[in-house]
Tab-separated table of C-alpha atoms and ligand atoms in Angstrom:
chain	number	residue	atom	x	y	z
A	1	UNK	CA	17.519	-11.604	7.962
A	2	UNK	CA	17.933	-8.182	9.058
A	3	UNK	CA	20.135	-5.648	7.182
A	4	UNK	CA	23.610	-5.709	7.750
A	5	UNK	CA	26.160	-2.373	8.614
A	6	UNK	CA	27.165	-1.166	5.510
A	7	UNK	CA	23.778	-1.662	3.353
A	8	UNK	CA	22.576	1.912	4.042
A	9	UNK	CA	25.391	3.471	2.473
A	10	UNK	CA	25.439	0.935	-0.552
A	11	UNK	CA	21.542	1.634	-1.267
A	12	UNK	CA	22.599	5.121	-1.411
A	13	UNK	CA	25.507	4.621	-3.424
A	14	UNK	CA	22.732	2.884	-5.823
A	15	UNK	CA	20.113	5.320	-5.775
A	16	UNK	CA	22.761	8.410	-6.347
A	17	UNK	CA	23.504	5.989	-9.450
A	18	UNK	CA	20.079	5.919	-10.885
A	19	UNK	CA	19.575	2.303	-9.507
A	20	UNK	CA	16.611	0.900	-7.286
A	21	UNK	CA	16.734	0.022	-3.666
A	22	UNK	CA	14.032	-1.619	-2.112
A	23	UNK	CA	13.510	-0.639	1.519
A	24	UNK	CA	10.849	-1.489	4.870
A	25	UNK	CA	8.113	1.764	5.576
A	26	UNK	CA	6.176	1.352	8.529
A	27	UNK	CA	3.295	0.367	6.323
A	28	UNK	CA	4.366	-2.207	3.137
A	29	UNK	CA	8.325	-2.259	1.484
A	30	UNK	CA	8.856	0.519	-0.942
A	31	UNK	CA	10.653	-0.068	-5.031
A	32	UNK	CA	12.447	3.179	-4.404
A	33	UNK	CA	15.013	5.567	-7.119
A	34	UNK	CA	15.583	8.855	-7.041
A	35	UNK	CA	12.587	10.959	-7.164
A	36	UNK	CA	14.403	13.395	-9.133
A	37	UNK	CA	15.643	11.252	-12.208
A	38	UNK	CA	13.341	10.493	-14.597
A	39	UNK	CA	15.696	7.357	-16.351
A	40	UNK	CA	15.404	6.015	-12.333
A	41	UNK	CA	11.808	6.320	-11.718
A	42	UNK	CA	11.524	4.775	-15.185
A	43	UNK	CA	12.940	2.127	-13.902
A	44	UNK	CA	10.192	1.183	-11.114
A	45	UNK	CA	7.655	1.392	-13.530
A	46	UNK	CA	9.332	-0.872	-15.537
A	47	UNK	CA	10.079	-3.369	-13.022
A	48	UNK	CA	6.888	-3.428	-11.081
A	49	UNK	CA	4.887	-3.790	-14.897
A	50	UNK	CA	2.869	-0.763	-13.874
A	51	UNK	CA	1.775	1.923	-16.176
A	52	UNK	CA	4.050	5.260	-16.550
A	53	UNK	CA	0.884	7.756	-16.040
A	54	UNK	CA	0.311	6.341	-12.808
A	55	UNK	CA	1.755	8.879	-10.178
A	56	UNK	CA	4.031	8.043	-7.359
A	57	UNK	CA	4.418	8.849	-3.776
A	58	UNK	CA	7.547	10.668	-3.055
A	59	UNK	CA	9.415	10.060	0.270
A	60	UNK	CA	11.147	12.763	2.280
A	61	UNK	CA	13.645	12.818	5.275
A	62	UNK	CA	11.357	15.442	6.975
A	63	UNK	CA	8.574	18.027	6.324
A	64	UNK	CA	11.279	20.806	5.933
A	65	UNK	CA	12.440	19.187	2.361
A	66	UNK	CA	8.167	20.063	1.383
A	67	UNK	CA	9.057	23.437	-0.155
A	68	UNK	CA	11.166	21.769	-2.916
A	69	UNK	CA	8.740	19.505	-3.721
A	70	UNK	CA	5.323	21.455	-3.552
A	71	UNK	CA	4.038	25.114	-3.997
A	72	UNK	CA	1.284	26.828	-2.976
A	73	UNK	CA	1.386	24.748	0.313
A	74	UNK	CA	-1.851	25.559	2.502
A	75	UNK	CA	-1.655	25.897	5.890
A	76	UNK	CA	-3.613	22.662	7.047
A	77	UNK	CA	-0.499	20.383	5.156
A	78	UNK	CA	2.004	21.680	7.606
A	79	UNK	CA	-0.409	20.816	10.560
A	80	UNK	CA	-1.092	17.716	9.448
A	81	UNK	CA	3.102	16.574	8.473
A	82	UNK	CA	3.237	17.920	12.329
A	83	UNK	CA	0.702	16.004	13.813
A	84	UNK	CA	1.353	12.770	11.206
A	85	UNK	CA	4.824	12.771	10.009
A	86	UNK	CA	7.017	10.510	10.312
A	87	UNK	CA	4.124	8.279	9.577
A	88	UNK	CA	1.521	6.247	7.497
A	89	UNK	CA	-0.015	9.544	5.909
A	90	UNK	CA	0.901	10.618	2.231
A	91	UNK	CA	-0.167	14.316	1.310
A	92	UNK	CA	-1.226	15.271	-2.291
A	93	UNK	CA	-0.027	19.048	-3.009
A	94	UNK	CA	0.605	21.235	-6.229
A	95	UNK	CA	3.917	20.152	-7.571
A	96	UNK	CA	6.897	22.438	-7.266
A	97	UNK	CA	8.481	23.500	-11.055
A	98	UNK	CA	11.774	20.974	-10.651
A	99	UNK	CA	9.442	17.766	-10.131
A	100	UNK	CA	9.637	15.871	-13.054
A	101	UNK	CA	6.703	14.729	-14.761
A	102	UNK	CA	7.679	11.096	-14.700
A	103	UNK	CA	7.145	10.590	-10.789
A	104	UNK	CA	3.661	12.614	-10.838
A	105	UNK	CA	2.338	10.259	-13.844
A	106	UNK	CA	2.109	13.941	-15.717
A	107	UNK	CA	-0.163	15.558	-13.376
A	108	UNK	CA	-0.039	19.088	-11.507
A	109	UNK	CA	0.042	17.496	-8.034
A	110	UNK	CA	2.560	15.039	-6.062
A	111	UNK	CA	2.135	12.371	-3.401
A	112	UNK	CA	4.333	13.250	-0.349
A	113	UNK	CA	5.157	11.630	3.049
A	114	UNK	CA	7.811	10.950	5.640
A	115	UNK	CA	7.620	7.596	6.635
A	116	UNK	CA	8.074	6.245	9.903
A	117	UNK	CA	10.218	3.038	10.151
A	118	UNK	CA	13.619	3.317	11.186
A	119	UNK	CA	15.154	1.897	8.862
A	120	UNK	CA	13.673	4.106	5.520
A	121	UNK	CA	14.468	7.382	8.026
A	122	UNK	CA	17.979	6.250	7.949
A	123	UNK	CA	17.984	5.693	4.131
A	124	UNK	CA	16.777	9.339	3.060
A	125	UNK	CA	19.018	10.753	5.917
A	126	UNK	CA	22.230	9.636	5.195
A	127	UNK	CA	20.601	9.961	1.393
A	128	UNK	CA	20.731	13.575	1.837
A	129	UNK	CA	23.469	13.827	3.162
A	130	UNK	CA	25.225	12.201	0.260
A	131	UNK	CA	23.910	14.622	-1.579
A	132	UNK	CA	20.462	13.940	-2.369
A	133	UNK	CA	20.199	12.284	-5.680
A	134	UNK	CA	20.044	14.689	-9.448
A	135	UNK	CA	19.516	18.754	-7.736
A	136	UNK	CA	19.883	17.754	-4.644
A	137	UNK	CA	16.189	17.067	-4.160
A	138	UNK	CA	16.226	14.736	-1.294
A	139	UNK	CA	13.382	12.817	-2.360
A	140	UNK	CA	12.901	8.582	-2.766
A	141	UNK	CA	10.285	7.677	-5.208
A	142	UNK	CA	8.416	4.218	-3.873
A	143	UNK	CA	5.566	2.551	-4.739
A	144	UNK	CA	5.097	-0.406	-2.720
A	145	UNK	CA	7.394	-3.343	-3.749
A	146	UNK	CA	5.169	-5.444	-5.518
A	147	UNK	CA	4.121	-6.318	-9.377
A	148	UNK	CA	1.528	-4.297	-10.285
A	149	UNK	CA	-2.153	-5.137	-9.010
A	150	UNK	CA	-0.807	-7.578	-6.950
A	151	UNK	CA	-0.541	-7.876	-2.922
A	152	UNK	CA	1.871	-5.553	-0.981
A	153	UNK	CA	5.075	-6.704	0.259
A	154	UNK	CA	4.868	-6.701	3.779
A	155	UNK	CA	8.132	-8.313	5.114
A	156	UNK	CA	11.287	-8.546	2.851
A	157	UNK	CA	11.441	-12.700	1.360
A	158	UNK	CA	7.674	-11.141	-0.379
A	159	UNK	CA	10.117	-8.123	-2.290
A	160	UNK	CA	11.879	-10.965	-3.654
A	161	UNK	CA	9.229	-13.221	-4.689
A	162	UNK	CA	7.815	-10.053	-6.782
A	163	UNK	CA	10.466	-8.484	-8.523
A	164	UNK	CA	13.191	-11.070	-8.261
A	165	UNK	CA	16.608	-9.639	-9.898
A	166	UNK	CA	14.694	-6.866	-10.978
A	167	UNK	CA	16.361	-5.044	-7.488
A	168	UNK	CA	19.784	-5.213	-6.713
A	169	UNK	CA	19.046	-4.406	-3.175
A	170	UNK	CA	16.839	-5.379	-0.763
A	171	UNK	CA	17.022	-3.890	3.076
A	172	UNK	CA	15.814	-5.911	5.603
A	173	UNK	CA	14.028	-4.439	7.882
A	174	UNK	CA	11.635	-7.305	9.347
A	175	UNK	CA	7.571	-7.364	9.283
A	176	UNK	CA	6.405	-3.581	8.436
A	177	UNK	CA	4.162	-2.671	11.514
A	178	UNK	CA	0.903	-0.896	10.007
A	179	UNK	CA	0.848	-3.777	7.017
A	180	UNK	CA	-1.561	-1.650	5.084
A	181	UNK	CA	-0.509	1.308	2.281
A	182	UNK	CA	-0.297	4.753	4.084
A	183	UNK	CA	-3.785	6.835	4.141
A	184	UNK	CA	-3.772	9.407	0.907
A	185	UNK	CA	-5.382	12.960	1.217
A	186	UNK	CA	-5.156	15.295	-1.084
A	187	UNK	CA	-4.982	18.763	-0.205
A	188	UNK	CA	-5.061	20.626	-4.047
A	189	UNK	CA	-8.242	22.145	-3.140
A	190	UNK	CA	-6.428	24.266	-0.030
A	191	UNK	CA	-7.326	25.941	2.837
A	192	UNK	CA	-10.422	26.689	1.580
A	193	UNK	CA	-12.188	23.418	0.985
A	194	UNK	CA	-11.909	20.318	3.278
A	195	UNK	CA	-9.218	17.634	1.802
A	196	UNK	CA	-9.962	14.947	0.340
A	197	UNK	CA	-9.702	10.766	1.061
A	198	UNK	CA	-8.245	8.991	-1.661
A	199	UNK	CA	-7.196	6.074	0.231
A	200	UNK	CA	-7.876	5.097	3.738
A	201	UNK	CA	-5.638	3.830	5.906
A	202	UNK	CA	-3.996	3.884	9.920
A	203	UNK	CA	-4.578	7.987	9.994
A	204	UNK	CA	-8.162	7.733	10.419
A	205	UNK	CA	-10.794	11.016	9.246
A	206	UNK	CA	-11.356	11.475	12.622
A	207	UNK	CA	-7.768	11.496	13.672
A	208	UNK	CA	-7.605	13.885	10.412
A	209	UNK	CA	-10.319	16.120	11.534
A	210	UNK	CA	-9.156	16.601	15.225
A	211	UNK	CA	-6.064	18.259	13.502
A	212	UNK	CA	-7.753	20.537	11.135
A	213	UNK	CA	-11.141	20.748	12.379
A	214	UNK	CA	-12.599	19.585	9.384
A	215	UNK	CA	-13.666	15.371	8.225
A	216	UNK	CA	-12.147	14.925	4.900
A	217	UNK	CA	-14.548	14.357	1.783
A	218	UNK	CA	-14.703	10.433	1.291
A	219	UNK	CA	-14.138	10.229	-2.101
A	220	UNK	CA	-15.698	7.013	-3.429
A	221	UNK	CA	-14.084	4.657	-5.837
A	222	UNK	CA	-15.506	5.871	-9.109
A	223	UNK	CA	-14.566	9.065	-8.356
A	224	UNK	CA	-10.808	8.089	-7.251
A	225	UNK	CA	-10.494	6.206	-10.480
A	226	UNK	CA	-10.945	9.264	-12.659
A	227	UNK	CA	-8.113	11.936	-12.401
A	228	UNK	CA	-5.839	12.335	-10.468
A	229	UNK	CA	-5.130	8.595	-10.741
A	230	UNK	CA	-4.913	6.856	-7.707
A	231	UNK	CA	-3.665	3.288	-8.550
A	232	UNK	CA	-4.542	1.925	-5.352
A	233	UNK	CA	-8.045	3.106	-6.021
A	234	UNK	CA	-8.326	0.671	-9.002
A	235	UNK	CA	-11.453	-1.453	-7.768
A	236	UNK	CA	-9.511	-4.538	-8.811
A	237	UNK	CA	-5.876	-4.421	-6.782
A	238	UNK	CA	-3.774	-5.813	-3.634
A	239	UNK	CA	-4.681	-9.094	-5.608
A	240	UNK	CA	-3.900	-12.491	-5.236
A	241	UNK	CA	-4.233	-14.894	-8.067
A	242	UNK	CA	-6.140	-17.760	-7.062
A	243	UNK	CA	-10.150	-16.542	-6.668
A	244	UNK	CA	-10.958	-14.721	-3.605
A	245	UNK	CA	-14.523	-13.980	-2.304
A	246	UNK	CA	-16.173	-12.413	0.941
A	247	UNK	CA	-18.401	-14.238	3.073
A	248	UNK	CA	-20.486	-12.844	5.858
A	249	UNK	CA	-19.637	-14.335	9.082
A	250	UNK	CA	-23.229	-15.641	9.878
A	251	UNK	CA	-23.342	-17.824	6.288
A	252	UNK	CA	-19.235	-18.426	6.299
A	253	UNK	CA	-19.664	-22.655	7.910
A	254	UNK	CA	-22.998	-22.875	5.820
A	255	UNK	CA	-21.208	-21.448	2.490
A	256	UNK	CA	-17.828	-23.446	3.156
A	257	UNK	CA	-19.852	-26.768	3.183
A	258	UNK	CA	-21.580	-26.396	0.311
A	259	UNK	CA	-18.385	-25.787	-1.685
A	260	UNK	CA	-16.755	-28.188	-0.484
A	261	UNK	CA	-19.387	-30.584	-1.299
A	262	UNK	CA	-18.381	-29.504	-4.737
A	263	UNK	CA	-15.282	-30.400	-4.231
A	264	UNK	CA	-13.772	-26.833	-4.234
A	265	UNK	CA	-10.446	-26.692	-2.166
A	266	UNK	CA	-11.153	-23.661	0.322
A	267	UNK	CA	-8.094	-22.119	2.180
A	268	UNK	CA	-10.343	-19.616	4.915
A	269	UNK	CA	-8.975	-16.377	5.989
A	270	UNK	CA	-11.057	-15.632	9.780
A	271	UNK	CA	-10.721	-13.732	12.426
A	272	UNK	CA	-13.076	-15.628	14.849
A	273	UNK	CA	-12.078	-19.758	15.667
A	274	UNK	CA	-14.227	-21.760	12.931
A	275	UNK	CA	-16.326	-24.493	13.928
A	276	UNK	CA	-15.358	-27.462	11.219
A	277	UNK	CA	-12.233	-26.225	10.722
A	278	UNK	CA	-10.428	-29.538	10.066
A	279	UNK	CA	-12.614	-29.832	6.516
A	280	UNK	CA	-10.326	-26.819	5.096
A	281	UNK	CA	-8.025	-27.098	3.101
A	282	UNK	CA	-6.137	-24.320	4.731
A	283	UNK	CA	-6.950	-21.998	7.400
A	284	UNK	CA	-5.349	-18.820	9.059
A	285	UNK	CA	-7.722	-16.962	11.783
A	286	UNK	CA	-6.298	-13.582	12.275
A	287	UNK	CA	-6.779	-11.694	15.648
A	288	UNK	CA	-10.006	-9.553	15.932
A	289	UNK	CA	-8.224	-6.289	16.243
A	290	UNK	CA	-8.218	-4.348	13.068
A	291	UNK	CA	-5.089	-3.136	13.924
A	292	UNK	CA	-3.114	-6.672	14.179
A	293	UNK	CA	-5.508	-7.792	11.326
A	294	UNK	CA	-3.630	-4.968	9.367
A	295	UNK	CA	-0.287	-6.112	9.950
A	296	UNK	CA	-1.161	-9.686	9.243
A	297	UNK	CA	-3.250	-9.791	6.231
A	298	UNK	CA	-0.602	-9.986	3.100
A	299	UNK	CA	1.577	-12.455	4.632
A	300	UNK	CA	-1.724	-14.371	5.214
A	301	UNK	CA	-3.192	-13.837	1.701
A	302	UNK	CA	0.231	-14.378	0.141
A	303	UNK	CA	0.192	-17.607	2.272
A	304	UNK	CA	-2.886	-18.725	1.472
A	305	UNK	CA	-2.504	-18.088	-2.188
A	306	UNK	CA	0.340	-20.395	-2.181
A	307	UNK	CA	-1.941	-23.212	-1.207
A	308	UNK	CA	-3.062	-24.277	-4.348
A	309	UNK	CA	-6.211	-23.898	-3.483
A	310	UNK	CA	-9.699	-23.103	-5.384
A	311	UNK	CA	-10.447	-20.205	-3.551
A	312	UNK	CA	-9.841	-18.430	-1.075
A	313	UNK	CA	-12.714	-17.810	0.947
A	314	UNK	CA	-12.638	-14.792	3.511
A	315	UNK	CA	-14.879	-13.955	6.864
A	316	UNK	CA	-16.463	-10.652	5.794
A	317	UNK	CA	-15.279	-7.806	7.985
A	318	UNK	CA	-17.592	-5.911	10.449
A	319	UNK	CA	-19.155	-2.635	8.821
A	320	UNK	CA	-17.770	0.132	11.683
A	321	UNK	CA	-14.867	3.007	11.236
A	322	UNK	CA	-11.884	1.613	12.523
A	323	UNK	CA	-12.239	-1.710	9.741
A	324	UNK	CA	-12.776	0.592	6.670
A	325	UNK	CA	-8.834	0.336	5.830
A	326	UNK	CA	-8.817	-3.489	5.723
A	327	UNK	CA	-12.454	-4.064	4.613
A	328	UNK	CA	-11.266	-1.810	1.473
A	329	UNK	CA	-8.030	-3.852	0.575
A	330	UNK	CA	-10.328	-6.605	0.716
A	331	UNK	CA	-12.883	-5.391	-1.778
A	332	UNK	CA	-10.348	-4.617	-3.673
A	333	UNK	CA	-8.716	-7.994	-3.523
A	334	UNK	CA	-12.171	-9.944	-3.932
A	335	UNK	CA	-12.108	-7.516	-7.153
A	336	UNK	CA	-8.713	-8.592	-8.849
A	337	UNK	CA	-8.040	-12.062	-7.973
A	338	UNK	CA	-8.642	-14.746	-10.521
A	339	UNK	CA	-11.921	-15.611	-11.876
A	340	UNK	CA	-14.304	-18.547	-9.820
A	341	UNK	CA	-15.849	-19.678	-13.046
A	342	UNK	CA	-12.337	-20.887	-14.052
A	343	UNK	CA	-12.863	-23.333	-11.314
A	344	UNK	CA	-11.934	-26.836	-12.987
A	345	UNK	CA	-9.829	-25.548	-15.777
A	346	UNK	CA	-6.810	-24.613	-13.170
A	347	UNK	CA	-6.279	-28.145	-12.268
B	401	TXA	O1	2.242	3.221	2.276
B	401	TXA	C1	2.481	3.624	1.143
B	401	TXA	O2	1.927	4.611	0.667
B	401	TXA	C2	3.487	2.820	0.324
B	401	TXA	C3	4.869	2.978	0.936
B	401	TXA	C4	5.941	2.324	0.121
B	401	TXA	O3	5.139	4.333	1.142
B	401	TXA	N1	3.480	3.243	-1.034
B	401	TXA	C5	2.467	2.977	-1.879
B	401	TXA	O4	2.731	3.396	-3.160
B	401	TXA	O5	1.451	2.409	-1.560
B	401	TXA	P1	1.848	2.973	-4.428
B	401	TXA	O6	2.494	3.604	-5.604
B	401	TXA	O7	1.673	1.505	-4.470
B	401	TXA	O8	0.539	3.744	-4.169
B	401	TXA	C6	0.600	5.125	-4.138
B	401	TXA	C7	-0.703	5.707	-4.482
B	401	TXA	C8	-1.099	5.319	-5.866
B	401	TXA	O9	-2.402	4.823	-5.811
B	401	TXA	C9	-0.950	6.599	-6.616
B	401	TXA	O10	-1.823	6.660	-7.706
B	401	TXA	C10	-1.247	7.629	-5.549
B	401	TXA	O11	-0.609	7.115	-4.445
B	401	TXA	N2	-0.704	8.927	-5.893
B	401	TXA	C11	0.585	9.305	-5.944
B	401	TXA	N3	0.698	10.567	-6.382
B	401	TXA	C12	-0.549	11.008	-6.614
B	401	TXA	C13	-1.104	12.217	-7.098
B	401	TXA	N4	-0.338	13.244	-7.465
B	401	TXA	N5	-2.441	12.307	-7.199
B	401	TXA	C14	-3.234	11.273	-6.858
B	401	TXA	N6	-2.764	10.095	-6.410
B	401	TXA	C15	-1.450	9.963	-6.294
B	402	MG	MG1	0.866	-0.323	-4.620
């Protein structure tokens, strides 16, 4: 149900308070508090079960709030907030002096975007012009609304089923439209080196590079894992729990007969019509645009995780630039779900 009048100015009456709101971005719901207020932000970590030196990304009504939030800003950051912002794009920059330590998981640098749906534009609007939260900073901490590992929350009934009481508040703002967690670059390095890709997402390197001139460094898991900590970068995350494995599209009927020969229940997650479908145990074929893909693929895997089945077996995405975003939730989701061998013991 979408929100109703009034909600915007109790969520800011609750995050003035030190309380959490949880709100709709353009790319998955946000747990957010006031960025500013380390006994808030305390309070996401606490009720998403995710560890305090992880950073957050910090969400601002526009690029002209950046100054209070980062120094030493290089020139490329304010053409890419120009060319990106409002939108799926989160900017790592050297942390201004007032930004507490608990929202940048004790590190020099800070996440920072402007997102794009309507709805969280309104929120840090009329936010700031309540006053802003502790120094006036302006700034929503959010990580996306989910416990922590686990899949994204990608339409509002999903916040629930995650943190449960844990919010007061929950804004409705329908389906999110990208579906996937906003592209991460971090610009620490400056002007003088070319940024780097901690996450990949919508804002593509090449949409990057027509900006700035430059392709971002790729930087590859192993290397995201180390510092600066990039949850998201965890090889095992955007999990669900029952098993979930990849299957190349040539060997997908082949491999879904033999299991089910074993008598594994297999709910399928395609994006081309199967053959045998009616053998499945559950099926959702998502459209072969990596764009709707995107905005589909929680709600599917949340769906299909709720199926009580053995695994979850998933059509293996092809290998060219515009899948990279999905394919690399998926890895990641192949990585953390629960384990195959307990096959037999979950029964
Ligand atoms: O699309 C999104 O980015 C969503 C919506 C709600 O804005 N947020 C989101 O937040 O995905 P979260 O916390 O689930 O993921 C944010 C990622 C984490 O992997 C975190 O480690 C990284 O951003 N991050 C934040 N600040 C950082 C920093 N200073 N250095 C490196 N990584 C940082
Ligand atoms: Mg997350």
């Amino acid at each position: 149900m979408p929100s109703e009048p009034g909600e915007i100015d109790r969520a800011v009456a609750l995050l003035q308070a030190g309380e959490l709101v949880a709100f709709p971005t353009e790319t998955v719901y946000g747990l957010g508090a006031d960025a500013a207020n380390p006994a808030a932000v305390g309070r996401i970590f606490a009720a998403k079960g995710r560890p305090a030196d992880h950073p957050l990304i910090v969400h601002l009504p526009a690029d002209g709030y950046l100054e209070r939030w980062a120094r030493e800003i290089p020139a490329i950051a304010w053409e890419l907030s120009e060319a990106f912002w409002p939108g799926p794009l989160t900017l790592i920059l050297k942390r201004a002096p007032a930004v507490p330590g608990a929202v940048t998981g004790g590190q020099d640098s800070v996440g920072l975007r402007v997102p794009a749906h309507p709805l969280a534009l309104a929120l840090l609007q009329a936010y700031a012009g309540a006053g802003g939260g502790l120094g006036g900073m302006c700034g929503i901490a959010a990580p996306s609304a989910n416990r922590f590992g686990r899949i994204s929350p990608t339409e509002a009934t999903h916040v629930r089923a995650e943190l449960g009481e844990a919010v007061q508040l929950i804004l409705d703002g329908g389906r999110c439209p990208v579906g996937i967690e906003s592209t991460i670059l971090d610009l620490t390095a400056g002007d003088a080196r070319p940024p780097r890709l901690l996450r990949p997402g919508r804002v593509t390197p090449e949409q990057i590079a027509t900006v700035i001139g430059v392709l971002p460094e790729i930087v590859s898991r192993e290397q995201a894992d180390g510092t600066p900590r990039v949850s998201g970068s965890l090889a095992a995350h955007y999990a669900p729990t029952t098993p979930l494995r990849l299957v190349a599209p040539e060997r997908l009927a082949e491999v879904l007969d033999s299991l089910q020969q074993t008598g594994r229940r297999c709910a399928v997650l395609c994006y081309r019509p199967l053959p045998d479908a009616g053998a499945t145990h559950a099926l959702r074929c998502l459209p072969a645009d990596p764009r709707a893909y995107a905005r589909a693929l929680y709600a599917a895997l949340r769906e299909l995780d709720q199926t009580a089945a053995d695994l979850i077996v998933v059509e293996d995405l092809p290998a060219t630039p515009a899948w990279v975003a999905v394919a690399d939730r998926l890895r990641r989701a192949a990585c953390g779900s629960g384990r195959e061998a307990d096959f037999g013991k979950r029964r």
